[in-house]
Amino acid sequence: MGSERKAPRGNEGMNRGIGPFPNPRMKKGEKKLHERHRPSTKVRTVWHEERLSMRFKAVLSDRGVSLLERGFVPSLEKFGKTCCLLLREDDVHFVQNVTCTDGPHVTAKLDRQVLFQTNKYRVESKHDNQIAFEIDLHHLIRVLRSAGAVGAESLSVKLTTKRTEDDPEPKPFLGFVTQGGDVQIEHDMPIGYPMENEDVDQVLREATVAQVCPYYLDLHWDLPRIQQVVERFKNISDETRMGTTKQGDLHLQVEKTSIQMGVEYRHLKVAPPCEEPPSLIASNAAERLDEATVAGDGNSVTVQIKNLNKTLRCPMEMQERVLCGIAENRGYVHFLFVFAHDGSRDHMHLSIKLPVAEDD
């Protein structure tokens, strides 16, 4: 686990008490991050050879701390306990592939200018100044909440190494320093060994989000109502039929034995803007979805309600759009939480791809 140290700021030669970093999720017999994901001898050798050329040091901005603590990290933690953190010169990515979750593929991107203070971010490596490693999300959110609890004036972080009592071999850590008033608190958060170059490239490919669906519906303004419907669906079935149309309609249907329920949200905003499709003339929701599908203007798939519910209830704040689309090959449902910063929507987002039922 990590450690926590407190001392008055500016006191040279101070006496620092060292204690265990708390983790209530640790159970008897559960292994630490380094032990659970023991890397190969080659990975450890590469790390020890290149660690002197790897540098990461930064000071988080107030908004960066808030976005991570209240939005991005709790949202990621809904899908898995760990994720890969990719540091680059201009942005930072969090990546959870299917090995970290029970099926969804989750990524988040934040630009350095959003996450860190100006001129307070430095990342260096022999691989295009990119570093990637695994982190425990619960450890990270504990550090962020600790900073908020003491009214921190600043929260800095750097890549460092330390030896543990169990193993004299230097291990990688993220060292956090919280400063507030006359108190300085230090947290050493264990991380996985930095990845090899080819693995870093793979993480970057997984982190890259382009427009992957023919069209999206913006659920932002109807999100609370959709959340309530999906919550009720949980009591009926484990799966729901989900459909979208270019006319801007979202369909949710669930059935079990003699129970059938469905809801339709009409005339939602469609992105990107396209030529207006013909109006649907069918008299009920199910027929309208079929009509749009036959005309090539609609699609539907079956998804697990638990994954859909997690996605819709991600504790994101201040998002400008919540986009939902179905892949052209009907292989997944894509949710994209988009945020505006200084008039641009390219600085940060949260992307979630939900797997669909095999019969689709």
PDB file of N, CA, C and O in Angstrom, residues 56-86:
ATOM      1  N   PHE A  56       8.227  12.527 -14.726  1.00  0.00           N
ATOM      2  CA  PHE A  56       6.875  13.079 -14.707  1.00  0.00           C
ATOM      3  C   PHE A  56       6.721  13.884 -13.433  1.00  0.00           C
ATOM      4  O   PHE A  56       6.916  13.377 -12.330  1.00  0.00           O
ATOM      5  N   LYS A  57       6.385  15.148 -13.606  1.00  0.00           N
ATOM      6  CA  LYS A  57       6.210  16.043 -12.470  1.00  0.00           C
ATOM      7  C   LYS A  57       5.188  17.095 -12.863  1.00  0.00           C
ATOM      8  O   LYS A  57       5.251  17.653 -13.950  1.00  0.00           O
ATOM      9  N   ALA A  58       4.228  17.353 -11.967  1.00  0.00           N
ATOM     10  CA  ALA A  58       3.174  18.297 -12.306  1.00  0.00           C
ATOM     11  C   ALA A  58       2.497  18.821 -11.052  1.00  0.00           C
ATOM     12  O   ALA A  58       2.620  18.242  -9.966  1.00  0.00           O
ATOM     13  N   VAL A  59       1.771  19.923 -11.217  1.00  0.00           N
ATOM     14  CA  VAL A  59       0.909  20.473 -10.167  1.00  0.00           C
ATOM     15  C   VAL A  59      -0.495  20.556 -10.749  1.00  0.00           C
ATOM     16  O   VAL A  59      -0.715  21.192 -11.783  1.00  0.00           O
ATOM     17  N   LEU A  60      -1.439  19.877 -10.099  1.00  0.00           N
ATOM     18  CA  LEU A  60      -2.800  19.864 -10.609  1.00  0.00           C
ATOM     19  C   LEU A  60      -3.479  21.211 -10.387  1.00  0.00           C
ATOM     20  O   LEU A  60      -3.253  21.881  -9.375  1.00  0.00           O
ATOM     21  N   SER A  61      -4.322  21.588 -11.337  1.00  0.00           N
ATOM     22  CA  SER A  61      -5.117  22.800 -11.185  1.00  0.00           C
ATOM     23  C   SER A  61      -6.318  22.505 -10.293  1.00  0.00           C
ATOM     24  O   SER A  61      -6.693  21.343 -10.078  1.00  0.00           O
ATOM     25  N   ASP A  62      -6.943  23.551  -9.764  1.00  0.00           N
ATOM     26  CA  ASP A  62      -8.132  23.355  -8.929  1.00  0.00           C
ATOM     27  C   ASP A  62      -9.227  22.658  -9.719  1.00  0.00           C
ATOM     28  O   ASP A  62      -9.910  21.764  -9.204  1.00  0.00           O
ATOM     29  N   ARG A  63      -9.399  23.067 -10.967  1.00  0.00           N
ATOM     30  CA  ARG A  63     -10.426  22.431 -11.785  1.00  0.00           C
ATOM     31  C   ARG A  63     -10.054  20.978 -12.095  1.00  0.00           C
ATOM     32  O   ARG A  63     -10.911  20.100 -12.142  1.00  0.00           O
ATOM     33  N   GLY A  64      -8.766  20.735 -12.305  1.00  0.00           N
ATOM     34  CA  GLY A  64      -8.325  19.374 -12.569  1.00  0.00           C
ATOM     35  C   GLY A  64      -8.629  18.447 -11.408  1.00  0.00           C
ATOM     36  O   GLY A  64      -9.114  17.327 -11.607  1.00  0.00           O
ATOM     37  N   VAL A  65      -8.362  18.894 -10.186  1.00  0.00           N
ATOM     38  CA  VAL A  65      -8.657  18.088  -9.008  1.00  0.00           C
ATOM     39  C   VAL A  65     -10.154  17.820  -8.914  1.00  0.00           C
ATOM     40  O   VAL A  65     -10.598  16.703  -8.646  1.00  0.00           O
ATOM     41  N   SER A  66     -10.969  18.855  -9.146  1.00  0.00           N
ATOM     42  CA  SER A  66     -12.419  18.708  -9.068  1.00  0.00           C
ATOM     43  C   SER A  66     -12.948  17.746 -10.119  1.00  0.00           C
ATOM     44  O   SER A  66     -13.789  16.883  -9.827  1.00  0.00           O
ATOM     45  N   LEU A  67     -12.453  17.857 -11.345  1.00  0.00           N
ATOM     46  CA  LEU A  67     -12.913  16.981 -12.420  1.00  0.00           C
ATOM     47  C   LEU A  67     -12.564  15.522 -12.136  1.00  0.00           C
ATOM     48  O   LEU A  67     -13.380  14.618 -12.357  1.00  0.00           O
ATOM     49  N   LEU A  68     -11.373  15.291 -11.632  1.00  0.00           N
ATOM     50  CA  LEU A  68     -10.965  13.921 -11.331  1.00  0.00           C
ATOM     51  C   LEU A  68     -11.740  13.360 -10.145  1.00  0.00           C
ATOM     52  O   LEU A  68     -12.270  12.249 -10.192  1.00  0.00           O
ATOM     53  N   GLU A  69     -11.821  14.148  -9.054  1.00  0.00           N
ATOM     54  CA  GLU A  69     -12.424  13.649  -7.821  1.00  0.00           C
ATOM     55  C   GLU A  69     -13.923  13.424  -7.949  1.00  0.00           C
ATOM     56  O   GLU A  69     -14.463  12.422  -7.476  1.00  0.00           O
ATOM     57  N   ARG A  70     -14.632  14.344  -8.606  1.00  0.00           N
ATOM     58  CA  ARG A  70     -16.088  14.297  -8.628  1.00  0.00           C
ATOM     59  C   ARG A  70     -16.666  13.670  -9.896  1.00  0.00           C
ATOM     60  O   ARG A  70     -17.866  13.373  -9.931  1.00  0.00           O
ATOM     61  N   GLY A  71     -15.828  13.499 -10.908  1.00  0.00           N
ATOM     62  CA  GLY A  71     -16.367  13.015 -12.168  1.00  0.00           C
ATOM     63  C   GLY A  71     -15.647  11.832 -12.769  1.00  0.00           C
ATOM     64  O   GLY A  71     -16.137  10.703 -12.769  1.00  0.00           O
ATOM     65  N   PHE A  72     -14.454  12.058 -13.271  1.00  0.00           N
ATOM     66  CA  PHE A  72     -13.788  11.046 -14.087  1.00  0.00           C
ATOM     67  C   PHE A  72     -13.399   9.800 -13.300  1.00  0.00           C
ATOM     68  O   PHE A  72     -13.671   8.677 -13.728  1.00  0.00           O
ATOM     69  N   VAL A  73     -12.748   9.969 -12.153  1.00  0.00           N
ATOM     70  CA  VAL A  73     -12.285   8.796 -11.411  1.00  0.00           C
ATOM     71  C   VAL A  73     -13.455   7.975 -10.846  1.00  0.00           C
ATOM     72  O   VAL A  73     -13.465   6.745 -10.992  1.00  0.00           O
ATOM     73  N   PRO A  74     -14.486   8.578 -10.212  1.00  0.00           N
ATOM     74  CA  PRO A  74     -15.629   7.765  -9.777  1.00  0.00           C
ATOM     75  C   PRO A  74     -16.338   7.078 -10.945  1.00  0.00           C
ATOM     76  O   PRO A  74     -16.836   5.952 -10.782  1.00  0.00           O
ATOM     77  N   SER A  75     -16.379   7.722 -12.103  1.00  0.00           N
ATOM     78  CA  SER A  75     -17.007   7.096 -13.263  1.00  0.00           C
ATOM     79  C   SER A  75     -16.221   5.878 -13.718  1.00  0.00           C
ATOM     80  O   SER A  75     -16.796   4.818 -14.003  1.00  0.00           O
ATOM     81  N   LEU A  76     -14.908   5.997 -13.779  1.00  0.00           N
ATOM     82  CA  LEU A  76     -14.073   4.859 -14.145  1.00  0.00           C
ATOM     83  C   LEU A  76     -14.191   3.740 -13.122  1.00  0.00           C
ATOM     84  O   LEU A  76     -14.231   2.550 -13.476  1.00  0.00           O
ATOM     85  N   GLU A  77     -14.274   4.109 -11.846  1.00  0.00           N
ATOM     86  CA  GLU A  77     -14.320   3.110 -10.787  1.00  0.00           C
ATOM     87  C   GLU A  77     -15.613   2.297 -10.833  1.00  0.00           C
ATOM     88  O   GLU A  77     -15.668   1.184 -10.304  1.00  0.00           O
ATOM     89  N   LYS A  78     -16.664   2.818 -11.457  1.00  0.00           N
ATOM     90  CA  LYS A  78     -17.899   2.060 -11.615  1.00  0.00           C
ATOM     91  C   LYS A  78     -17.684   0.802 -12.443  1.00  0.00           C
ATOM     92  O   LYS A  78     -18.403  -0.190 -12.292  1.00  0.00           O
ATOM     93  N   PHE A  79     -16.687   0.841 -13.345  1.00  0.00           N
ATOM     94  CA  PHE A  79     -16.495  -0.264 -14.280  1.00  0.00           C
ATOM     95  C   PHE A  79     -15.335  -1.179 -13.902  1.00  0.00           C
ATOM     96  O   PHE A  79     -15.262  -2.306 -14.380  1.00  0.00           O
ATOM     97  N   GLY A  80     -14.414  -0.723 -13.087  1.00  0.00           N
ATOM     98  CA  GLY A  80     -13.294  -1.559 -12.698  1.00  0.00           C
ATOM     99  C   GLY A  80     -12.442  -0.882 -11.641  1.00  0.00           C
ATOM    100  O   GLY A  80     -12.466   0.340 -11.486  1.00  0.00           O
ATOM    101  N   LYS A  81     -11.654  -1.691 -10.916  1.00  0.00           N
ATOM    102  CA  LYS A  81     -10.836  -1.158  -9.826  1.00  0.00           C
ATOM    103  C   LYS A  81      -9.550  -0.505 -10.319  1.00  0.00           C
ATOM    104  O   LYS A  81      -8.967   0.323  -9.628  1.00  0.00           O
ATOM    105  N   THR A  82      -9.085  -0.903 -11.494  1.00  0.00           N
ATOM    106  CA  THR A  82      -7.817  -0.379 -12.013  1.00  0.00           C
ATOM    107  C   THR A  82      -8.015   0.166 -13.413  1.00  0.00           C
ATOM    108  O   THR A  82      -9.034  -0.092 -14.072  1.00  0.00           O
ATOM    109  N   CYS A  83      -7.025   0.921 -13.876  1.00  0.00           N
ATOM    110  CA  CYS A  83      -7.014   1.388 -15.254  1.00  0.00           C
ATOM    111  C   CYS A  83      -5.577   1.711 -15.636  1.00  0.00           C
ATOM    112  O   CYS A  83      -4.678   1.741 -14.785  1.00  0.00           O
ATOM    113  N   CYS A  84      -5.362   1.944 -16.902  1.00  0.00           N
ATOM    114  CA  CYS A  84      -4.043   2.358 -17.385  1.00  0.00           C
ATOM    115  C   CYS A  84      -4.026   3.868 -17.524  1.00  0.00           C
ATOM    116  O   CYS A  84      -4.955   4.463 -18.072  1.00  0.00           O
ATOM    117  N   LEU A  85      -2.981   4.488 -17.012  1.00  0.00           N
ATOM    118  CA  LEU A  85      -2.800   5.931 -17.128  1.00  0.00           C
ATOM    119  C   LEU A  85      -1.709   6.193 -18.160  1.00  0.00           C
ATOM    120  O   LEU A  85      -0.589   5.699 -18.023  1.00  0.00           O
ATOM    121  N   LEU A  86      -2.051   6.941 -19.191  1.00  0.00           N
ATOM    122  CA  LEU A  86      -1.117   7.282 -20.266  1.00  0.00           C
ATOM    123  C   LEU A  86      -0.812   8.767 -20.213  1.00  0.00           C
ATOM    124  O   LEU A  86      -1.715   9.608 -20.366  1.00  0.00           O
TER     125      LEU A  86
END
